[in-house]
Coordinates of C-alpha atoms in Angstrom, one line a residue:
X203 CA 93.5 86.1 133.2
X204 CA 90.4 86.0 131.2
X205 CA 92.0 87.1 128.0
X206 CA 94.8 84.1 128.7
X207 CA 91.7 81.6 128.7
X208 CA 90.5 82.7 125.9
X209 CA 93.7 82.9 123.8
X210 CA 94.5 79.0 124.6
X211 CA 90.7 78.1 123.3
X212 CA 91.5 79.7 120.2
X213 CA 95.1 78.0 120.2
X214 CA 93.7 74.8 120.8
X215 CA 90.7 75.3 117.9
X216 CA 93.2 76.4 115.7
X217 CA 95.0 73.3 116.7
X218 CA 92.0 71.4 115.6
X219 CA 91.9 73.6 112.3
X220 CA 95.1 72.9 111.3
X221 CA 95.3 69.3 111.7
X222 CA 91.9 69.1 110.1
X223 CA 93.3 70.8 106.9
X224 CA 96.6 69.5 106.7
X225 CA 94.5 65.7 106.4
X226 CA 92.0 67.2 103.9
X227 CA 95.1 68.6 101.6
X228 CA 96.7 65.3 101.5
X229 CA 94.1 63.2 100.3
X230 CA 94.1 62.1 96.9
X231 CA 90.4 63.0 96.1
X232 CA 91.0 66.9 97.9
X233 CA 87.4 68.6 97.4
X234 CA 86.5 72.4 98.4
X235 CA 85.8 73.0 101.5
X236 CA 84.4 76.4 103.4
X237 CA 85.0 77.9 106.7
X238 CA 81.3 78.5 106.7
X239 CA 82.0 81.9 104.5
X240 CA 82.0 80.3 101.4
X241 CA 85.9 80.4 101.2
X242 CA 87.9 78.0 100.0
X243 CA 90.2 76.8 102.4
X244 CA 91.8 73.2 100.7
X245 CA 93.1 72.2 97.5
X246 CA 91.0 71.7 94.7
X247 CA 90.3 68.7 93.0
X248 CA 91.7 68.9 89.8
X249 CA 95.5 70.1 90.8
X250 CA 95.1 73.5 89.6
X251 CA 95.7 75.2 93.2
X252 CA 97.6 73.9 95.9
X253 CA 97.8 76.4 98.6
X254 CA 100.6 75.0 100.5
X255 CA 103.0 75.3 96.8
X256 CA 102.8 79.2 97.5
X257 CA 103.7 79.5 100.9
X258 CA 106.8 81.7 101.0
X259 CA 106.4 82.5 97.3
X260 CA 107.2 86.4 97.8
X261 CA 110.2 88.3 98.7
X262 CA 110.5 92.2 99.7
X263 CA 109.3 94.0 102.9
X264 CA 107.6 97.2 103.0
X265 CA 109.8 99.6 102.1
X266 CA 111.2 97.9 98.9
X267 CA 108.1 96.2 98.5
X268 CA 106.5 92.3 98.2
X269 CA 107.2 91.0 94.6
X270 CA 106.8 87.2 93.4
X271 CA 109.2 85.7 90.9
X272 CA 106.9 84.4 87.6
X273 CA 108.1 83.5 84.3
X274 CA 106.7 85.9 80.7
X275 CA 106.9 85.1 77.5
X276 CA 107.8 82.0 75.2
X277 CA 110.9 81.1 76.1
X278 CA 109.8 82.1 79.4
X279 CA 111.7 85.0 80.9
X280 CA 112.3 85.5 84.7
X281 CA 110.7 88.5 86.5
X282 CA 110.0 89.8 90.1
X283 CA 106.8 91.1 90.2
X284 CA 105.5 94.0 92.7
X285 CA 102.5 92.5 94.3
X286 CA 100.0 95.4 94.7
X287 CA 95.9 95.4 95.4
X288 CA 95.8 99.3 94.6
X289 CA 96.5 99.0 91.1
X290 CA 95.2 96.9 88.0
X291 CA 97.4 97.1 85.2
X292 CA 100.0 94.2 84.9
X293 CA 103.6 96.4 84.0
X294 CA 106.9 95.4 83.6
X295 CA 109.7 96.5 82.7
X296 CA 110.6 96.3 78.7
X297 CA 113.8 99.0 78.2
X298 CA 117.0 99.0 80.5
X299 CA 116.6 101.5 83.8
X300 CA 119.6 102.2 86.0
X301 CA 117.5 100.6 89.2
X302 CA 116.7 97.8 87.6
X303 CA 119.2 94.6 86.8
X304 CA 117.1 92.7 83.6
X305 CA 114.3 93.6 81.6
X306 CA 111.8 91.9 80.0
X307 CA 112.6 91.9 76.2
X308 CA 109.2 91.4 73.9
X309 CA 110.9 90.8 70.8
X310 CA 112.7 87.3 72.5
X311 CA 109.1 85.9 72.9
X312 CA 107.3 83.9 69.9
X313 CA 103.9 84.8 72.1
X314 CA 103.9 88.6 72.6
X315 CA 102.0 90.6 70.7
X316 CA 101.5 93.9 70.3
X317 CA 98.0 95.9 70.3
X318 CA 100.0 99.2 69.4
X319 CA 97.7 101.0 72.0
X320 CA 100.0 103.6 74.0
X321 CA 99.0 103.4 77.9
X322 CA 100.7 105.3 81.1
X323 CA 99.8 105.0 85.2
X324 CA 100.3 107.4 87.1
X325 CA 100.5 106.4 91.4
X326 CA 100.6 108.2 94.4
X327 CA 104.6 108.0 93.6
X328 CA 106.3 108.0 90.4
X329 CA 104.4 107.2 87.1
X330 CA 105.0 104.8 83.8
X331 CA 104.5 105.0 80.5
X332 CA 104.5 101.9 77.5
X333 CA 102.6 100.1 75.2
X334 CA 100.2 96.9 75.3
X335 CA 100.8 94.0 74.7
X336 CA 99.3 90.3 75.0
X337 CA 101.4 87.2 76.2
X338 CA 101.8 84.3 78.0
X339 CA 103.0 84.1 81.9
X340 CA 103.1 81.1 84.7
X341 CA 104.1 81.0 87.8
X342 CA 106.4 78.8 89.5
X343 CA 104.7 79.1 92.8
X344 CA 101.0 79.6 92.3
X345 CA 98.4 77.9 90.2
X346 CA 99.3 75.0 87.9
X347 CA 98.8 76.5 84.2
X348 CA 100.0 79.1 81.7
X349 CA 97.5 81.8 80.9
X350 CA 97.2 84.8 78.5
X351 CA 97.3 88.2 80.2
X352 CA 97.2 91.7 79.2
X353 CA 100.8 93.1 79.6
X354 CA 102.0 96.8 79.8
X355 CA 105.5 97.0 78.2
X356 CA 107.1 100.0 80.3
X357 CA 109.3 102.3 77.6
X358 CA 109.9 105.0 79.9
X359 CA 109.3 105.6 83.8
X360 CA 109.5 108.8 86.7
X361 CA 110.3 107.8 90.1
X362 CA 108.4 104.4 89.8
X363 CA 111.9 101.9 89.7
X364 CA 113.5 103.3 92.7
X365 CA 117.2 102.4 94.2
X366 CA 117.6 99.0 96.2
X367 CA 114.7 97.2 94.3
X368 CA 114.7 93.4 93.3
X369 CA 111.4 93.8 90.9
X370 CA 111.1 94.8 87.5
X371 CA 107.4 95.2 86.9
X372 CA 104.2 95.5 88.9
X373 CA 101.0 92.9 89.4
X374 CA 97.5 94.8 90.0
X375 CA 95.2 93.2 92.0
X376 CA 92.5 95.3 91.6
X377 CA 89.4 95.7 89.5
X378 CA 88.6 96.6 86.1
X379 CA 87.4 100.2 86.7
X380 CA 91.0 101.0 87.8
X381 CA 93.0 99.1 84.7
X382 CA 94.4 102.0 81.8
X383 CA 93.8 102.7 79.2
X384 CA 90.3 101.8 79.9
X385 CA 88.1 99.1 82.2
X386 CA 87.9 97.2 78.8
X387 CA 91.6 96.0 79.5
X388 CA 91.0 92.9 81.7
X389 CA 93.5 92.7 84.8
X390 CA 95.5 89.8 85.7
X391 CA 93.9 88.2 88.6
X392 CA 90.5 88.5 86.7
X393 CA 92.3 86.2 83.1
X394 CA 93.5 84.1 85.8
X395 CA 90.1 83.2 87.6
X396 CA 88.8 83.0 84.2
X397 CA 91.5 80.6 82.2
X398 CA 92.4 78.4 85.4
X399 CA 88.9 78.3 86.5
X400 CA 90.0 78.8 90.4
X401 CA 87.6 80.5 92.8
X402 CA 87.7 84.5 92.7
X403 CA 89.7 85.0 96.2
X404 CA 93.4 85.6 96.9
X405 CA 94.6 86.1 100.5
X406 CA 97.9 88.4 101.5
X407 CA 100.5 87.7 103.8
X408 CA 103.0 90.4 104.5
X409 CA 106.3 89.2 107.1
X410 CA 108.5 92.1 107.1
X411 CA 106.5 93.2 110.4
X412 CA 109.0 96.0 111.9
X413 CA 111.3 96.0 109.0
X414 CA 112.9 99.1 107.0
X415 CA 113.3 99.8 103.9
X416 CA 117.0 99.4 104.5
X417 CA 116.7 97.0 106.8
X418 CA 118.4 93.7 105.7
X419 CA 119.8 92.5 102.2
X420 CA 117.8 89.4 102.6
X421 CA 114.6 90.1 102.5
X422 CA 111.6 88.7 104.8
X423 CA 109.4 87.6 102.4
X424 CA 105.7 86.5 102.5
X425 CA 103.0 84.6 100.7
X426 CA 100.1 85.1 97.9
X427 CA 97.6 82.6 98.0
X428 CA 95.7 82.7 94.5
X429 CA 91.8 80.7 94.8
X430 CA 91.8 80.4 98.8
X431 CA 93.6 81.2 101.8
X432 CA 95.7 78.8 103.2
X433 CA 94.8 78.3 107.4
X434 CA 99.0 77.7 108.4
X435 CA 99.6 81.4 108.1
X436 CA 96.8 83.1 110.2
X437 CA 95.4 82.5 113.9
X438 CA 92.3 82.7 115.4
X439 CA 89.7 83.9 113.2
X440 CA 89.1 86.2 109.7
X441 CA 87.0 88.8 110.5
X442 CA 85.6 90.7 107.3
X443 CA 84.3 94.2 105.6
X444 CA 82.6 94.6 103.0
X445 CA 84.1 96.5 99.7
X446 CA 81.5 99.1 98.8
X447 CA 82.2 99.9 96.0
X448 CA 85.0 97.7 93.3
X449 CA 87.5 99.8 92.0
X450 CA 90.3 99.9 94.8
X451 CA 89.6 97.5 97.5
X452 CA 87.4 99.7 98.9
X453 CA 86.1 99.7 102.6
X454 CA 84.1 101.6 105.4
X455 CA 86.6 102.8 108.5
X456 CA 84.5 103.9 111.5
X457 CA 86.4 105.3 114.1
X458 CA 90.5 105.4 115.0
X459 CA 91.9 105.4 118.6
X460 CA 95.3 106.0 119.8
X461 CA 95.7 103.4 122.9
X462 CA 92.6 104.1 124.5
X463 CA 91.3 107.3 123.1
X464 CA 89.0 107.9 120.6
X465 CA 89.7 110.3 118.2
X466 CA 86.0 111.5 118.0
X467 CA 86.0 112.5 114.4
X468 CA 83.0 112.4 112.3
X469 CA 83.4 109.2 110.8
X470 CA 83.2 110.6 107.1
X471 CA 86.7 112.1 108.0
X472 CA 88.1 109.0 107.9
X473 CA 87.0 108.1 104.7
X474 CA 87.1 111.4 103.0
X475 CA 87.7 110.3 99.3
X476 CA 87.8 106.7 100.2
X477 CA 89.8 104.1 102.5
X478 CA 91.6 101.4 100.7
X479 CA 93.2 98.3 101.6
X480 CA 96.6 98.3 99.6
X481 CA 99.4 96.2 99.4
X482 CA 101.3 98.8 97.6
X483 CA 101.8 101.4 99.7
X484 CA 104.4 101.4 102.2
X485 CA 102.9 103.2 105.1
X486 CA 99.4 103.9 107.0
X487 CA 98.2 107.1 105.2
X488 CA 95.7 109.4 106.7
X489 CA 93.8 111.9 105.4
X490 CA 95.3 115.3 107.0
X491 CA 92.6 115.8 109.7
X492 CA 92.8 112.6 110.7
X493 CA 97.0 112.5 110.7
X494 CA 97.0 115.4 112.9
X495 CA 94.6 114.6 114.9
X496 CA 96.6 110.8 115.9
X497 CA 100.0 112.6 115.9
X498 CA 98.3 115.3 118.9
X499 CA 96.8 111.9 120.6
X500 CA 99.9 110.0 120.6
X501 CA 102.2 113.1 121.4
X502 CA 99.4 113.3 124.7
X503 CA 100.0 109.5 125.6
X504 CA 103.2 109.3 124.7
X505 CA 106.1 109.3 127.5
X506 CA 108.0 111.7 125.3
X507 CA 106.3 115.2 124.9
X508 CA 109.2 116.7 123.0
X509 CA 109.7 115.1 119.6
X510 CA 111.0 117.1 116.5
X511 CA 107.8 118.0 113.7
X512 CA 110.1 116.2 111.6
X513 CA 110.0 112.9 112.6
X514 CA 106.1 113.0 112.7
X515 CA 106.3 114.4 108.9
X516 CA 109.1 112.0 108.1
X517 CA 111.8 114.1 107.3
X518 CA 113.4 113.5 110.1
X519 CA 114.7 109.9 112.4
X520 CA 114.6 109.2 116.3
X521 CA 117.1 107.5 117.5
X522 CA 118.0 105.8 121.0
X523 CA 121.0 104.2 122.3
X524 CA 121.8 101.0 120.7
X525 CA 119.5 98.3 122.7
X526 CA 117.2 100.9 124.0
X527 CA 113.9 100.3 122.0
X528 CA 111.2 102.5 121.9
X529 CA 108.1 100.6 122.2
X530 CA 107.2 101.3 125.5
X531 CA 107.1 105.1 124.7
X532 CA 104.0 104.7 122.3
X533 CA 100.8 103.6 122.5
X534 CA 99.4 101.0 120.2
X535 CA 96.7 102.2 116.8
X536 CA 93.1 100.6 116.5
X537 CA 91.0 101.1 112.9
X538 CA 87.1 100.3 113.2
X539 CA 85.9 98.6 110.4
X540 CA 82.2 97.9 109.7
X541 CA 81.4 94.1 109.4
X542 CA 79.3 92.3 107.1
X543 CA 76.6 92.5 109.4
X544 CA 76.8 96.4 109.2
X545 CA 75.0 97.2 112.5
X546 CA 78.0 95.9 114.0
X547 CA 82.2 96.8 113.7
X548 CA 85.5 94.8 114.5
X549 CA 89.0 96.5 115.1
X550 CA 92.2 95.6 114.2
X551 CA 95.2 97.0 116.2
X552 CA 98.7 97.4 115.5
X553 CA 101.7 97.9 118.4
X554 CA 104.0 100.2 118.2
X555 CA 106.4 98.1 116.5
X556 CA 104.6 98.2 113.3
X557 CA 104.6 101.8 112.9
X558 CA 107.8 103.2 114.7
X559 CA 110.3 101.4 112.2
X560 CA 113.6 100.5 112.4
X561 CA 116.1 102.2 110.1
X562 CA 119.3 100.1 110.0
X563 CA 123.0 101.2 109.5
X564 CA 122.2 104.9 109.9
X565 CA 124.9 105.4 112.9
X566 CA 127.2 103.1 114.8
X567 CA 125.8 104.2 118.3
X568 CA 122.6 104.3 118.0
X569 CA 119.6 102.6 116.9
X570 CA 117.0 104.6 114.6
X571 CA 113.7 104.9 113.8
X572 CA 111.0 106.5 111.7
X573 CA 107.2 107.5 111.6
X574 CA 105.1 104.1 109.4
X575 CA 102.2 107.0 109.3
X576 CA 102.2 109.9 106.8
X577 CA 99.4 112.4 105.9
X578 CA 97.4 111.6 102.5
X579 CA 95.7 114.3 100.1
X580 CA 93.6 111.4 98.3
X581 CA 92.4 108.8 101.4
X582 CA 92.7 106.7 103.7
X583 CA 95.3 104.1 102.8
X584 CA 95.6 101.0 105.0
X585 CA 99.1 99.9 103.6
X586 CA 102.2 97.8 104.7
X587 CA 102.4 99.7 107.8
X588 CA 99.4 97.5 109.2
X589 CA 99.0 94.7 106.6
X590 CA 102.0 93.1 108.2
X591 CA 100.6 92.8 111.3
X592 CA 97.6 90.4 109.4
X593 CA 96.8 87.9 107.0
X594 CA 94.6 89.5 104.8
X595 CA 92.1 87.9 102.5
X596 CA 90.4 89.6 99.4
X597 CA 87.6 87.7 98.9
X598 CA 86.2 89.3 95.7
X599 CA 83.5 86.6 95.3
X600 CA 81.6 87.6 97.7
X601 CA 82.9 91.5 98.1
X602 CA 84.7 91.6 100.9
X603 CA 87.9 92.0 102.7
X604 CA 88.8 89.6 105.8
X605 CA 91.9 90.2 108.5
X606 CA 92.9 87.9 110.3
X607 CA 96.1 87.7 112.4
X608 CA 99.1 86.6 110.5
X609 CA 101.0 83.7 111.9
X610 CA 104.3 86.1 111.0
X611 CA 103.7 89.2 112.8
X612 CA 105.5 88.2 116.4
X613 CA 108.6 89.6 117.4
X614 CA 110.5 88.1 120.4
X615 CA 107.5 86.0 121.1
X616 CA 105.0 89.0 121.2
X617 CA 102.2 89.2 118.8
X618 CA 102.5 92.5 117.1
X619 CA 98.9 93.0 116.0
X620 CA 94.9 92.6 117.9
X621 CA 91.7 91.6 115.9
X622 CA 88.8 92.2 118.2
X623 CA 85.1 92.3 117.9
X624 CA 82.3 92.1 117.0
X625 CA 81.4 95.7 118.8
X626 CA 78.3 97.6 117.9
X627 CA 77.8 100.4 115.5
X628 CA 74.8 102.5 117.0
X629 CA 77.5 105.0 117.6
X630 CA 78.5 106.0 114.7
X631 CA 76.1 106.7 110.8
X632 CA 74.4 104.3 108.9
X633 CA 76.8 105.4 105.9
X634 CA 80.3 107.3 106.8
X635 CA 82.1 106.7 103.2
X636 CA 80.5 109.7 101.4
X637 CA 78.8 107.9 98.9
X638 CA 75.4 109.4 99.3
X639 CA 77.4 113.1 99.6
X640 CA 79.3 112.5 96.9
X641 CA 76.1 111.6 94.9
X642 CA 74.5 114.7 96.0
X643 CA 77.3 116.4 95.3
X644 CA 77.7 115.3 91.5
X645 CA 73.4 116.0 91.3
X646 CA 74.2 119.4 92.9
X647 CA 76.9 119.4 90.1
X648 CA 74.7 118.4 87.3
X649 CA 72.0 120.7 87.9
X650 CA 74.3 123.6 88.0
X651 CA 76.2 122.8 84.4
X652 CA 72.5 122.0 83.3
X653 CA 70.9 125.2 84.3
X654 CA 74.3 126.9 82.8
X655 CA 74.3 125.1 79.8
X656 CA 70.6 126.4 79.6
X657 CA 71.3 130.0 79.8
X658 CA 74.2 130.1 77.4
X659 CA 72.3 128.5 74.8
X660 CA 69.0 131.1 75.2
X661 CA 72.2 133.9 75.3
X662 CA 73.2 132.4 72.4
X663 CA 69.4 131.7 70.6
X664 CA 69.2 135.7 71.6
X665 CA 72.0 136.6 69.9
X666 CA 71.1 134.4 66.7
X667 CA 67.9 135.1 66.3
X668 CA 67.4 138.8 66.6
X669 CA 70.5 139.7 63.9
X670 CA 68.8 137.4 61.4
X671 CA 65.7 139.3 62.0
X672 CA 67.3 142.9 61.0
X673 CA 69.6 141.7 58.4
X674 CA 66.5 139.4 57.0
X675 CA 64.6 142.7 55.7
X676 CA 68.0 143.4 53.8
X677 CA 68.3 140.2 52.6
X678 CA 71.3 139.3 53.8
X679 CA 71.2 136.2 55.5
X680 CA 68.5 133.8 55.5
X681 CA 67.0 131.2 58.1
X682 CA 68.9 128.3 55.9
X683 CA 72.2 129.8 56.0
X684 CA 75.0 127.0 56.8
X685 CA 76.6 129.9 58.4
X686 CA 72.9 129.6 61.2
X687 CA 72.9 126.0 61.2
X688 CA 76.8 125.4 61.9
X689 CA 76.5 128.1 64.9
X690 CA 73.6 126.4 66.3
X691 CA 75.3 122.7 66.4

């Protein structure tokens, strides 16, 4: 009852919020305003961004993937675009693929030009290779302007265009350390900050909550909100972590539960490598400790002891008879994430429907299913598996990453996702993404290539210098000898 109270305050705030907003974006004279963040939550003054333009501006769900339509090249030539945070370069497509229905072709465009530098990316599935290039792009639905980006022309590709797609190239949201060939190759949503002069913040919002890869041939869609975030498509509250370090959209995970237990795992475990917040990948990837550890919690919880190893390693589907849904046979999944004030966490929580997903047209009778989480060799990966269930905001400004939840992720009138907090972080170490023993570890590293280094070259001094001392009473080779000099470089 408590929890009721509560929800209708934050209704009736938002209420407020939302009425506020909606009479500060309709005014003429529309001036920045802040949510007391420093984000930017109206349109600015000189028509450049208009939030409420780029509502609905994506198409895709998680298993094909969120792609915006923009327009490349003079005459401008329209391409979906794979919207994804864990990547920088800005690909498309520029040579025919079977997967793909159009390409972008540079030789139709009076603005492309070529820097004849070779560059290839290679993700966590399927890889690219091309050339770079320089043109112009705009976007219907986003910020007011053409700009000059940094374009990968994809020649050749391995698993990267994949069967059922509606995109032909790829958007990188992410920072310069990331882009290929090198960080000198300046990423798209860095030229667009720069040329359009909009604040340095995009916000995320992911509606294919529950939905397959296979799910539906019209897809659910979403929004990318480039300079702000826009207040319509997220309740309550953002709540935000900060990104330690800017290459991925790094963050700090704490502590995982399944329902109400605790996994009690040293909280580097969860960030072994790193934990990233990313909008291209489909599911919620753990690191292998931590995957087996939630599939033994939620096989203990769950009402149903018995399921196949394949379904948990996703080679295999559950399925029920048709209308008989699953939910109540799983417990929901919480991530910890420290908060800007970093003595303090907040979680955010997914239901089941998030991560047991529906797999259409698979039989007649029943009604399938498969596992949203998989196990990760690299990291932590908070993916389309939980984005969906938030509106997520990557406020690279001031470093962070805010959640909030999205205004999309309901399903029969049943909000599929929690954001809770702020809880304390006594429990848990000052520093649990292995920065400081990764550090150590490169010192420990550097010492030991040092010290080896070291005794190679006395080895080889040794071996110099007492040979020249025999063969220097015979006269055979003297201390200026190219032959010394060359060995010793």
């Amino acid at each position: 009852m408590i929890e009721k109270k509560q929800e209708s305050k934050i209704f009736l705030w938002s209420g407020y919020k939302l009425l506020f907003y909606f009479v500060v974006i309709t005014i003429n004279n529309r001036l920045l305003t802040s949510d007391g963040g420093g984000l930017s939550l109206a349109s600015d003054p000189t028509g450049k961004v208009n939030f409420l333009d780029m509502v609905n501006n994506l198409e895709g769900d998680s298993g094909r993937g969120y792609y915006i339509e923009m327009s490349i090249g003079t005459p401008g030539q329209p391409m979906n675009i794979l919207v994804d945070t864990g990547s920088s370069n800005f690909a498309v497509a520029a040579a025919p693929h079977p997967f793909i229905t159009h390409y972008f072709n540079p030789a139709l465009s009076s603005t492309y030009v070529s820097t004849g530098i070779d560059v290839s990316v290679r993700y966590t599935q399927g890889n690219w290779e091309g050339e770079l290039g320089v043109d112009q792009i705009s976007i219907l639905k986003g910020p007011n302007g053409t700009i000059s980006i940094n374009i990968a022309a994809i020649l050749s590709s391995e698993g990267f265009f994949l069967p059922g797609i509606n995109w032909q190239g790829i958007l990188g949201l992410a920072y310069p350390k990331l882009a290929r060939p090198d960080s000198s190759v300046e990423p798209f949503f860095n030229s667009m900050v720069k040329q359009l002069e909009i604040p340095d913040i995009f916000s995320l919002q992911m509606c294919g909550a529950g939905l397959s890869a296979s799910n539906t041939a019209d897809p659910a869609g979403g929004s990318l909100i480039m300079g702000g975030v826009e207040p319509t498509l997220y309740r309550g509250s953002v709540w935000y972590t900060p990104v330690i370090e800017e290459w991925y959209y790094n963050v700090e995970v704490l502590k995982l539960e399944v329902g109400d237990q605790n996994l009690d795992l040293d909280c580097r475990e969860y960030n072994m490598d790193k934990a990233i917040v990313d909008s291209g990948t489909t599911m919620l990837r753990l690191p292998v400790n931590v995957f087996n550890a939630v599939v033994e919690a939620i096989t203990r919880s769950s009402l149903i002891q018995d399921f196949s190893s394949g379904f948990w390693d996703g080679t295999k589907l559950a399925c029920w008879m048709k209308g008989e849904t699953p939910w109540r046979f799983f417990p929901k999944l919480s991530i910890y994430l420290r908060a800007t004030n970093t003595s303090q966490s907040f979680r955010i929580t997914i239901l089941p429907q998030l991560y047991i997903q529906p797999i259409k047209d698979v039989d007649g009778m029943l009604d399938c299913f498969r596992f949203g989480v998989s196990s990760s060799a690299n990291g932590l990966v908070i993916g389309a598996t939980v984005m969906e269930g938030f509106y997520v905001v990557f406020d690279r400004a001031q470093r962070r990453v805010g959640f909030a939840l999205s205004s999309c992720a309901v399903s029969g009138g049943v909000a599929l996702s929690e954001v809770d907090g702020p809880f304390s972080a006594a429990d848990v170490a000052a520093d649990c993404s292995n920065r400081m023993f990764k550090e150590s570890v490169m010192w420990v590293v550097s010492y030991a290539l040092m010290a080896i280094c070291a005794m190679v070259l006395i080895i080889l001094l040794l071996l110099l210098v007492l040979p020249l001392r025999r063969r220097h009473r015979s006269g055979e080779i003297t201390d200026e000898s190219s032959l010394v000099r060359h060995r010793i470089k």
